[in-house]
Amino acid sequence: MRLDKYLKVSRIIKRRTVANEACDAGKIEVNGKIQRASYDVKVGDKITVNMGVSPKSYEVLAVSEHALKEEAAKMYKQL
């Protein structure tokens, strides 16, 4: 699954366009490297979002095309 879509489906970022713009601006890192929105997210990846006051890190636990609000929180673990 594309990085921008994963960020939206998992509800880390509310809108896909915002996730895409954050990737283009170099604010999203995966495993310590800045990645484009087209990066293919895999289970075990560590995503760092450098938006706002402090960076937030997440570990990918599951990749799903669709997720309800309750299921979205189970797709990642905040580090």
Coordinates of C-alpha atoms in Angstrom, one line a residue, residues 1-6 30-31 35-45 47 60 63 65:
M1 CA 0.0 0.0 0.0
R2 CA 1.2 3.5 -0.8
L3 CA 2.6 5.5 2.1
D4 CA 0.1 8.4 1.7
K5 CA -2.8 6.0 1.6
Y6 CA -1.6 4.1 4.7
V30 CA 10.3 5.5 6.9
N31 CA 13.1 3.5 8.7
Q35 CA 10.3 8.7 1.5
R36 CA 8.0 9.7 -1.3
A37 CA 4.2 9.1 -1.2
S38 CA 4.6 6.2 -3.5
Y39 CA 6.7 4.1 -1.1
D40 CA 5.3 0.7 -0.5
V41 CA 4.5 0.3 3.3
K42 CA 5.3 -3.1 4.8
V43 CA 4.6 -4.6 8.3
G44 CA 7.5 -3.7 10.6
D45 CA 8.3 -0.3 9.0
I47 CA 7.3 5.8 10.2
V60 CA 3.4 -0.6 11.3
V63 CA -1.6 -3.1 6.3
E65 CA -7.0 -1.3 2.3

